[in-house]
mmCIF file of C-alpha atoms in Angstrom:
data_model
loop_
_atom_site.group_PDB
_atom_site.id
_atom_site.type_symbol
_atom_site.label_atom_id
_atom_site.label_comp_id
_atom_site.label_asym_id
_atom_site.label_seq_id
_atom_site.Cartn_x
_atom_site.Cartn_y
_atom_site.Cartn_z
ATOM 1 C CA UNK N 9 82.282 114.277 66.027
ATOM 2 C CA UNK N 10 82.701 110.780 66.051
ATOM 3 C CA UNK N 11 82.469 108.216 68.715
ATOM 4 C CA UNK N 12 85.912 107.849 69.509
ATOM 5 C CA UNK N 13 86.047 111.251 69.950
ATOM 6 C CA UNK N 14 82.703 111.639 72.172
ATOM 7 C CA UNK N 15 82.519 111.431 76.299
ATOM 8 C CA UNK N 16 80.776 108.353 77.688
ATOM 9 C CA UNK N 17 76.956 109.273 77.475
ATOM 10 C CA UNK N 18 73.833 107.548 78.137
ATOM 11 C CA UNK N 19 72.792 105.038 75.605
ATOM 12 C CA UNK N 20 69.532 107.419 74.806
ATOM 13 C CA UNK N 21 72.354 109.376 72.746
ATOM 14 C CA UNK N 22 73.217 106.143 70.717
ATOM 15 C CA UNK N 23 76.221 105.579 72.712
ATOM 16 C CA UNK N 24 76.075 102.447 74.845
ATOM 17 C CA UNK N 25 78.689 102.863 77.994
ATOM 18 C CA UNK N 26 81.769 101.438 77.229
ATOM 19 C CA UNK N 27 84.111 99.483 79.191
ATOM 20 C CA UNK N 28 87.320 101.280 79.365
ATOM 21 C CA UNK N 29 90.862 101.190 79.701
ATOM 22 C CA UNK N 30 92.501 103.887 82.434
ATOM 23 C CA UNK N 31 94.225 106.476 81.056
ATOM 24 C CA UNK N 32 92.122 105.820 77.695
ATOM 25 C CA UNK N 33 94.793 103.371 76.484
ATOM 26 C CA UNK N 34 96.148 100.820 79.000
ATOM 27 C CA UNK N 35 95.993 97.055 79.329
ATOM 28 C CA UNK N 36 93.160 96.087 81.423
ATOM 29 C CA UNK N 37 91.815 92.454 82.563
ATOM 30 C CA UNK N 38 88.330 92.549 81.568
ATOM 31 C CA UNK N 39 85.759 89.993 83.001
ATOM 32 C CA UNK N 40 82.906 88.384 81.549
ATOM 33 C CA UNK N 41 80.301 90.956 83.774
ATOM 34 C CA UNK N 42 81.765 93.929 82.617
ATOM 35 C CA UNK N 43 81.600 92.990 78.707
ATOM 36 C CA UNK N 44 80.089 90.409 76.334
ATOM 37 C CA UNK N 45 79.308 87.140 78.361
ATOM 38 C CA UNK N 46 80.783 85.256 75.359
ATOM 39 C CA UNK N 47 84.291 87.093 75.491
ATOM 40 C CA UNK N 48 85.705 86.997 78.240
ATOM 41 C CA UNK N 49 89.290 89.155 78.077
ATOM 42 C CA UNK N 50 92.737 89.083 79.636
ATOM 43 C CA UNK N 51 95.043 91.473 78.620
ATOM 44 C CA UNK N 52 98.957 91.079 79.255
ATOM 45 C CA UNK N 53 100.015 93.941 81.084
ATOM 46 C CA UNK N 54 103.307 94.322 78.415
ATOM 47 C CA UNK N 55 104.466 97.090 76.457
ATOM 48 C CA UNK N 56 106.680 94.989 73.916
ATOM 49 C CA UNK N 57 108.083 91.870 72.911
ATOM 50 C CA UNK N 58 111.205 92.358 74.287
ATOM 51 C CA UNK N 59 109.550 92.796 77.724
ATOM 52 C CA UNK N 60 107.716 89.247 77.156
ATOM 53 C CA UNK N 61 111.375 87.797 76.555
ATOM 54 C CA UNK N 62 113.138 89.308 79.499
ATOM 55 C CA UNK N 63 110.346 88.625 81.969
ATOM 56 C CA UNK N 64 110.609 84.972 82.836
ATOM 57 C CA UNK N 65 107.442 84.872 84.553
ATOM 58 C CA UNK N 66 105.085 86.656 81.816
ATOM 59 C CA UNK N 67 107.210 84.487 79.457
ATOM 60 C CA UNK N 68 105.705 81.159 81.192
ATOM 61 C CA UNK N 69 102.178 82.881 81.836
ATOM 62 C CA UNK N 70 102.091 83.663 77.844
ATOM 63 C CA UNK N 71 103.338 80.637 76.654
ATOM 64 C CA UNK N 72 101.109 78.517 78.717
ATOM 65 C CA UNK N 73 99.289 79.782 81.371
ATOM 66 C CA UNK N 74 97.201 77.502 83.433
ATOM 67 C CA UNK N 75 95.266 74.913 81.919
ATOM 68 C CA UNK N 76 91.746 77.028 83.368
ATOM 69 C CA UNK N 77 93.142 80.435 81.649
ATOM 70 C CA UNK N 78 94.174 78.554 78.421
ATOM 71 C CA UNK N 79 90.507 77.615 78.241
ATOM 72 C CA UNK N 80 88.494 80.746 79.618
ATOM 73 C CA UNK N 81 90.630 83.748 78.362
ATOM 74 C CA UNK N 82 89.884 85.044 75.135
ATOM 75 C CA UNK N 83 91.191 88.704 73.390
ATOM 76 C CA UNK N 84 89.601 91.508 71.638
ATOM 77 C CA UNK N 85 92.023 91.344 68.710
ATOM 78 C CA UNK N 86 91.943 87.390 68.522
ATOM 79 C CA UNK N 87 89.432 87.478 65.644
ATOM 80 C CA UNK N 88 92.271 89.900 63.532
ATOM 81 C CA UNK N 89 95.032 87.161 64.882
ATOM 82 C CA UNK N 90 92.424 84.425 63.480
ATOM 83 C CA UNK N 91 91.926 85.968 60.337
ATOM 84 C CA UNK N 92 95.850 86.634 59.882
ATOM 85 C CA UNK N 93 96.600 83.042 60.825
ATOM 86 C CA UNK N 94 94.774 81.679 57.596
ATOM 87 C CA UNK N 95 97.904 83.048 56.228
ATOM 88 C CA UNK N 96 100.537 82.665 58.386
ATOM 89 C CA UNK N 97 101.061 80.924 61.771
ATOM 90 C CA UNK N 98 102.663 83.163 64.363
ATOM 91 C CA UNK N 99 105.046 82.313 67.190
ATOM 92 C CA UNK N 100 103.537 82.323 71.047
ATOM 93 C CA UNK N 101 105.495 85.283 71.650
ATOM 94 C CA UNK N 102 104.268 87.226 68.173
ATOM 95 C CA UNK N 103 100.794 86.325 69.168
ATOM 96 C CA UNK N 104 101.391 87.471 73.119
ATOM 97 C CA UNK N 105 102.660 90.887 71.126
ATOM 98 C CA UNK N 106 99.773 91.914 69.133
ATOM 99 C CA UNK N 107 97.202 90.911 72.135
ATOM 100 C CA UNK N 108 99.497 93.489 74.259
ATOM 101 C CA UNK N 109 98.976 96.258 72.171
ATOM 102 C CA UNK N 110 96.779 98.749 73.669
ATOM 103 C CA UNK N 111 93.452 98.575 72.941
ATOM 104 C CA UNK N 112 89.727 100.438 74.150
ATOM 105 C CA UNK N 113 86.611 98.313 73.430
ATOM 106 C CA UNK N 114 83.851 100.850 72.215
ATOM 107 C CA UNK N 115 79.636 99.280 72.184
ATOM 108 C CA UNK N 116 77.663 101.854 69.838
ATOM 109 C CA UNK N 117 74.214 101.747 69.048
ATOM 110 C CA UNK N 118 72.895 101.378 65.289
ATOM 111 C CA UNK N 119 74.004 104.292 62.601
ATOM 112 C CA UNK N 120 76.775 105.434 64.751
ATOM 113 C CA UNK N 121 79.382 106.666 63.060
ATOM 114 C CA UNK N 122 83.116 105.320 64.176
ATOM 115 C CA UNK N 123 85.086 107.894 62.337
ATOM 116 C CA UNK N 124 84.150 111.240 59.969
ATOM 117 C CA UNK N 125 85.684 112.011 56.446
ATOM 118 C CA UNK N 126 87.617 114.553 57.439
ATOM 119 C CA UNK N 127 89.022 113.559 60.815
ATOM 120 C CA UNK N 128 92.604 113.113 62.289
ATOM 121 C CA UNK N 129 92.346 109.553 63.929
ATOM 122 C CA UNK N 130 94.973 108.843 66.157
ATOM 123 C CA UNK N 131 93.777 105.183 66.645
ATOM 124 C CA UNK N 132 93.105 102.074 64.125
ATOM 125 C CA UNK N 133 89.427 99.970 64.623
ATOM 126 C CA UNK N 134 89.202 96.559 64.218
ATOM 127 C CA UNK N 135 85.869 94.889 64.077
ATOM 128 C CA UNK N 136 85.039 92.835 66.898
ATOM 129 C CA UNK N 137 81.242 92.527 66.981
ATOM 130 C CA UNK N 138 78.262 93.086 64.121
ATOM 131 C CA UNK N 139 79.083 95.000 60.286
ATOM 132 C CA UNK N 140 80.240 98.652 59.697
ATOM 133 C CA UNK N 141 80.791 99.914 56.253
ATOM 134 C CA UNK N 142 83.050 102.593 54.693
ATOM 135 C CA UNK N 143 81.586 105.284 52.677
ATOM 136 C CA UNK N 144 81.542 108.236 50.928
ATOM 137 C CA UNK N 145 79.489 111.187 49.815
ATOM 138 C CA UNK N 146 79.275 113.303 46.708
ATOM 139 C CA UNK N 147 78.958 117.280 46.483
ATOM 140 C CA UNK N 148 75.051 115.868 44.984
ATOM 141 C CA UNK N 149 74.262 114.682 48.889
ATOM 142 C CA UNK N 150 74.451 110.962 47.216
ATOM 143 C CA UNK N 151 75.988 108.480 49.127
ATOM 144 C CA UNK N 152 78.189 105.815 48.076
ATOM 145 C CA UNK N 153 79.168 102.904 50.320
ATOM 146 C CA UNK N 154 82.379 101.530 49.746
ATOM 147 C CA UNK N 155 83.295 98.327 51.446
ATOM 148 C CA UNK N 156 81.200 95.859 54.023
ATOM 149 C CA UNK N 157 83.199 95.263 57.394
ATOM 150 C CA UNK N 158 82.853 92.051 59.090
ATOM 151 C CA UNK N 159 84.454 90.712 62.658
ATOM 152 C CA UNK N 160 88.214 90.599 62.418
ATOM 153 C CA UNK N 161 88.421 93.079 59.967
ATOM 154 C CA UNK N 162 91.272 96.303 60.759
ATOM 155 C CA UNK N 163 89.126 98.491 59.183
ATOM 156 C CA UNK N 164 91.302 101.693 58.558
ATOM 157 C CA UNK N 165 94.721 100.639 59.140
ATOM 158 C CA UNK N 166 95.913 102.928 56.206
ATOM 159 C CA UNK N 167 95.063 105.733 58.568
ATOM 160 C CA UNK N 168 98.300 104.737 60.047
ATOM 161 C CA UNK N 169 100.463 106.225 57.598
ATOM 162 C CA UNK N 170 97.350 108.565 56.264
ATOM 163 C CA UNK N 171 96.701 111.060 58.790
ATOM 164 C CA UNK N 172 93.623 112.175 57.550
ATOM 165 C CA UNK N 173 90.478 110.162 57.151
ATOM 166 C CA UNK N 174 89.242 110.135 53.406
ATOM 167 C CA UNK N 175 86.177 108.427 54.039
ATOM 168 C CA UNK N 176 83.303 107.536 56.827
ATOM 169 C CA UNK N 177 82.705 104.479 58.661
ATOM 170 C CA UNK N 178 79.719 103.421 60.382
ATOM 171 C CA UNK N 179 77.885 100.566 62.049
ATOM 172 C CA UNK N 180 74.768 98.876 60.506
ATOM 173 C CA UNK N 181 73.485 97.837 63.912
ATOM 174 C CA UNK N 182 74.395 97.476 67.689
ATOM 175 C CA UNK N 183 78.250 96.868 67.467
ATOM 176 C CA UNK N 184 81.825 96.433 69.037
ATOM 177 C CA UNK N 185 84.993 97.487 67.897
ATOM 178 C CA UNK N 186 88.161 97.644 69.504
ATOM 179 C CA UNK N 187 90.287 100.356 68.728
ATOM 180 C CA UNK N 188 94.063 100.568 68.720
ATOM 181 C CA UNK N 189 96.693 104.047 69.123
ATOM 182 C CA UNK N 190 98.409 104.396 66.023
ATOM 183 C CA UNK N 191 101.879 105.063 67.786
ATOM 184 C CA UNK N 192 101.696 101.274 69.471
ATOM 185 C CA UNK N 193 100.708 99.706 66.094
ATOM 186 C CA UNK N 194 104.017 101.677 64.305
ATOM 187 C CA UNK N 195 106.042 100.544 67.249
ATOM 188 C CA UNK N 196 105.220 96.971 67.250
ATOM 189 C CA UNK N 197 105.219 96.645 63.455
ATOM 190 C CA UNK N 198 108.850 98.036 63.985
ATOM 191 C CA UNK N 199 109.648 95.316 66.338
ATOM 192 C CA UNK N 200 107.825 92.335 65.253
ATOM 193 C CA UNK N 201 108.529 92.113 61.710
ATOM 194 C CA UNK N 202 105.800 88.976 61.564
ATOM 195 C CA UNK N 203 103.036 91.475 62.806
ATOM 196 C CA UNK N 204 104.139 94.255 60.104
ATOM 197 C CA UNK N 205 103.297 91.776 57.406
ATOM 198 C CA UNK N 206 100.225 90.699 59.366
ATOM 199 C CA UNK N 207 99.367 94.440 59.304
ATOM 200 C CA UNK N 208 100.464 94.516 55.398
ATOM 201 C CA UNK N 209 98.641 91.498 54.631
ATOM 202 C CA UNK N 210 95.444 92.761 55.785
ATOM 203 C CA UNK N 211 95.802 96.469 53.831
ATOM 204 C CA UNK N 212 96.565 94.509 50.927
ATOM 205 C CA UNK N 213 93.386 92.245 51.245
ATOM 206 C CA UNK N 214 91.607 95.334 51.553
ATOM 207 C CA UNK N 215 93.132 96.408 48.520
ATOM 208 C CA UNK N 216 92.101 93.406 46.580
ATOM 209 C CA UNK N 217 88.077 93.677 47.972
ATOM 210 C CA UNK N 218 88.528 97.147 46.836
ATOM 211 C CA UNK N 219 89.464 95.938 43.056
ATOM 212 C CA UNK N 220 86.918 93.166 42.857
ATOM 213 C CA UNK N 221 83.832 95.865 44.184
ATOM 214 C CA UNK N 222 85.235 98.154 41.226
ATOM 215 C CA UNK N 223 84.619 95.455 38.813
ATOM 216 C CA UNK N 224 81.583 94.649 40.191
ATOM 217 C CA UNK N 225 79.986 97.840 40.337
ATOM 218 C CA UNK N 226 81.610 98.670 36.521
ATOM 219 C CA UNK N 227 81.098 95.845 34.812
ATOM 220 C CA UNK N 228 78.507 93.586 35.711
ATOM 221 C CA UNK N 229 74.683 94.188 36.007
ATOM 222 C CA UNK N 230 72.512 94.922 38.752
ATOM 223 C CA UNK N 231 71.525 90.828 39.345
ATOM 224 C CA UNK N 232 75.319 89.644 39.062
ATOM 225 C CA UNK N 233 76.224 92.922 41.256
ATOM 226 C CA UNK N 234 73.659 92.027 43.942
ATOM 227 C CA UNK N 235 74.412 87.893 44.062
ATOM 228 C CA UNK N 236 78.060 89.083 43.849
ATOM 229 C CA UNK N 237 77.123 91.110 47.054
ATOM 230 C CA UNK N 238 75.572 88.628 48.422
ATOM 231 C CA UNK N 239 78.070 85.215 47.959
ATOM 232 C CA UNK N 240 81.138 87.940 49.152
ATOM 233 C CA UNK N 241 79.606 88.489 52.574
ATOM 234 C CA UNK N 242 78.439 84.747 52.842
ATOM 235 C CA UNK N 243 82.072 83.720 52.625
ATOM 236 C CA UNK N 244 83.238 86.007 54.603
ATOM 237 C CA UNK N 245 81.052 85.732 58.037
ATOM 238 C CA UNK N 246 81.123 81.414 57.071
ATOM 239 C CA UNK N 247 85.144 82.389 57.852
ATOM 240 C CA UNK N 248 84.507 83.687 61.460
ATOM 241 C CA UNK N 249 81.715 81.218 62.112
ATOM 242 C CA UNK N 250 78.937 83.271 61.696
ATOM 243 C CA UNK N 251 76.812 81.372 58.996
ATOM 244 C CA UNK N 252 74.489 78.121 60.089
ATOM 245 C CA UNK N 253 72.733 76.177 57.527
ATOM 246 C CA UNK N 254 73.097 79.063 54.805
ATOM 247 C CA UNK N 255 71.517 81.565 56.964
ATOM 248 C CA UNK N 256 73.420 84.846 58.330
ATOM 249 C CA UNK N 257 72.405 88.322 60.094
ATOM 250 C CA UNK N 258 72.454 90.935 57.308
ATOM 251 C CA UNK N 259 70.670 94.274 58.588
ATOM 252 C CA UNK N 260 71.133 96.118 55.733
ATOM 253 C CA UNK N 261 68.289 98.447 54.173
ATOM 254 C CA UNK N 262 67.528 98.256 50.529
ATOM 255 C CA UNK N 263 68.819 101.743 50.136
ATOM 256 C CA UNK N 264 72.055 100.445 51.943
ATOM 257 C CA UNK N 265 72.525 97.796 49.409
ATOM 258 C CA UNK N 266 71.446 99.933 46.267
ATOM 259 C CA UNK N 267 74.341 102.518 47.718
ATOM 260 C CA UNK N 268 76.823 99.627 47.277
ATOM 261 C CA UNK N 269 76.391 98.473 44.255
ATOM 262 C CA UNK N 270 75.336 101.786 42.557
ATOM 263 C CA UNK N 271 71.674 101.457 41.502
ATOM 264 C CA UNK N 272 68.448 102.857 43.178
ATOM 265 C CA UNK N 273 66.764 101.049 45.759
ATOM 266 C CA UNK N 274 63.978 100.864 43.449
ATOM 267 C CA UNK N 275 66.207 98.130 40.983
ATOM 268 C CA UNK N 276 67.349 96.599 44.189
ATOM 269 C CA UNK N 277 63.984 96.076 45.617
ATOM 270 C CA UNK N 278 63.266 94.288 41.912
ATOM 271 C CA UNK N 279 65.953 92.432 42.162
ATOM 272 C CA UNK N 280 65.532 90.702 45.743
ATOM 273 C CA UNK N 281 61.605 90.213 44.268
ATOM 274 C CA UNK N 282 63.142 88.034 41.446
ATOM 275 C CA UNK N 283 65.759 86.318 43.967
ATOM 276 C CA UNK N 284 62.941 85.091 46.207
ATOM 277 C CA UNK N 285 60.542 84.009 43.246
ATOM 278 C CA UNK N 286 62.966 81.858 41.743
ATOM 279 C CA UNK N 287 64.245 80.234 45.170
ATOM 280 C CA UNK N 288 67.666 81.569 44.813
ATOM 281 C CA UNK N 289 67.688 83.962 48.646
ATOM 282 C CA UNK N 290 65.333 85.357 51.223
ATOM 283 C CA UNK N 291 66.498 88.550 52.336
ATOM 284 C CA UNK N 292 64.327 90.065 55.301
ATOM 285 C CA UNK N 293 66.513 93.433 56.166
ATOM 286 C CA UNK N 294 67.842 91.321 59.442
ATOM 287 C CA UNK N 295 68.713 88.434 57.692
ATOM 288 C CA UNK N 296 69.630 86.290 54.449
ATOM 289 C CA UNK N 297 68.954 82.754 53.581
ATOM 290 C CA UNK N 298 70.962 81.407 50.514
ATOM 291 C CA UNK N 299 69.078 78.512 49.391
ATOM 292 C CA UNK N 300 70.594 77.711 46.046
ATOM 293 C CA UNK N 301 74.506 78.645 46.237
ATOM 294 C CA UNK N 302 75.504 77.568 43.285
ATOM 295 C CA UNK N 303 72.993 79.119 41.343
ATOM 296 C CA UNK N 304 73.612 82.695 42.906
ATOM 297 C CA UNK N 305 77.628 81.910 42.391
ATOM 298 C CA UNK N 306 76.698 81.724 38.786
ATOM 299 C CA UNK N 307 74.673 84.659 38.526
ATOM 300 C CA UNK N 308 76.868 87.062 40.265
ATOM 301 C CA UNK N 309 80.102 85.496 38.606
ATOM 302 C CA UNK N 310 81.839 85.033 42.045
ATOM 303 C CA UNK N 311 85.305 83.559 42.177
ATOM 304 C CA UNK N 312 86.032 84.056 46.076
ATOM 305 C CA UNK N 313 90.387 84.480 45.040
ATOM 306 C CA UNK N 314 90.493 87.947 45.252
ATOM 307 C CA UNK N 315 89.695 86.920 49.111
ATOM 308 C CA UNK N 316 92.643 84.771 49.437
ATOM 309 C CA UNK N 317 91.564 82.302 51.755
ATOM 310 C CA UNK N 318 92.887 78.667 52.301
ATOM 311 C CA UNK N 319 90.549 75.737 51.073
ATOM 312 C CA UNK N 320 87.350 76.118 48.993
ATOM 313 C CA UNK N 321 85.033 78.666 49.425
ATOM 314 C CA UNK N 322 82.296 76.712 48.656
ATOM 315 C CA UNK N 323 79.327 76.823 51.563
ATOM 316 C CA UNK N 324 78.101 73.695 50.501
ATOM 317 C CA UNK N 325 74.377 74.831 51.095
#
């Protein structure tokens, strides 16, 4: 069972308490004391877009608010509208849509596992604190893990259309994630045509991390598959701010990385040896220090396109 699925138990079970919405899925306001001290959360009370229009007075709240809400009040899913917005700018009223979809905020401990191959989710997740990964495991007991995860990320949106989950995901360490009924994210794609590309865009950026990992893994050796790794995740926490002077929190294990890129942990631990003696990264298991960037891009062969962000993707370190 995963944790979606699981009652409310004590943190001892690897579940922290969560803050929830009534009736499992209903638009709450949620204050600074009951969550994260550095979100604080406001959800519109609407059911659609068309509601938003009609209503004059959550029309006016939405579009402006007062000037000590503009500043205070911040969403679970603004980090998805963020990432979305490289892309495309939406309206006030498309952005007042996807913050009123329903949505449950879920804390887990370390290791917990989100959602089980196998499983019938009725709900999307979307990253909103720490790194969870996808995975998968052979008949052999070998695991293979499939993608990274980073805040922002809708991590299973294809589970939308596919009702059975084909793969695991997990957290690394203590995270958040904010999960969202698949009915409300069918309805609103139905009815906001700007948010059913937003939802497209970000299966299809999957899709394209996806490709570039299967070239990775199949083509290149373990060094270039490791700084590869390495420059990928670097770009993508520098997008949502979460990189400072080349430096990032990376919990992973050496078996965790080895089960990405398809070699032992042995040939990883090698690898990270020759990284560090020739000034290139530290890695410590909690974090990773890039100290020569452009020296790792070469090595791993990184060209961050398949990411499709605006501007260079150069750190600058």
């Amino acid at each position: 069972m995963s944790i979606s699925d699981a009652p409310l138990v004590s943190s001892a079970a690897g579940i922290v308490p969560i803050v929830e919405t009534p009736a499992f899925f209903r638009a709450k306001p949620i204050t600074a004391d009951m969550a994260n001290p550095l979100i604080m959360t406001v959800t519109p009370r609407l059911t659609s877009l068309q509601r938003l229009r009609d209503d004059p007075v959550l029309r006016n709240r939405n579009a402006r608010g007062s000037k000590r809400m503009h500043e205070a009040v911040r969403h679970y899913l603004d980090p998805f509208l963020e990432k979305i917005e490289i892309r495309d700018r939406l309206t006030d009223d498309e952005k007042a849509a996807l913050r009123a979809l329903p949505q449950k905020l879920v804390r887990t401990a370390a290791r917990s596992r989100i959602v089980e191959e196998g499983e019938k989710p009725t709900h999307a997740c979307m990253v909103l604190e720490g790194i969870v990964y996808r995975s998968k495991i052979a008949s052999t007991g070998r695991r293979q893990i499939i993608s990274f995860h980073v805040p922002g990320d809708m991590v299973d949106l294809h589970t939308v259309l596919f009702k059975v989950a084909d793969h695991t995901i997990e957290t690394v360490r203590n995270a958040a994630v904010v999960l969202v009924p698949h009915k409300a994210i069918l309805e609103t794609a139905e009815e906001v045509p700007a948010l059913a590309r937003a939802f497209w865009y970000d299966t299809l950026l999957d899709a394209s991390i996806q490709r570039e990992a299967l070239l990775n893994i199949g083509r290149r050796d373990a060094r270039s598959r490791t700084a590869h790794l390495f420059c990928e995740l670097a770009v993508r926490l520098k997008r949502v701010g979460l990189v400072t002077n080349g430096s990032f929190e990376l919990p992973l294990t050496q078996t965790d990385i080895a089960d990405a890129l398809g070699v032992t942990p042995i040939h990883t631990n090698r690898v990270l040896a020759q990284f560090r003696k020739q000034g290139l990264i530290t890695a410590t298991g909690k974090s990773v220090t890039i100290h020569d960037w452009r020296a790792l891009v070469a090595i791993g062969d990184f060209d961050a396109t398949y990411l499709h962000l605006e501007g260079p993707s150069d750190l600058h370190l």
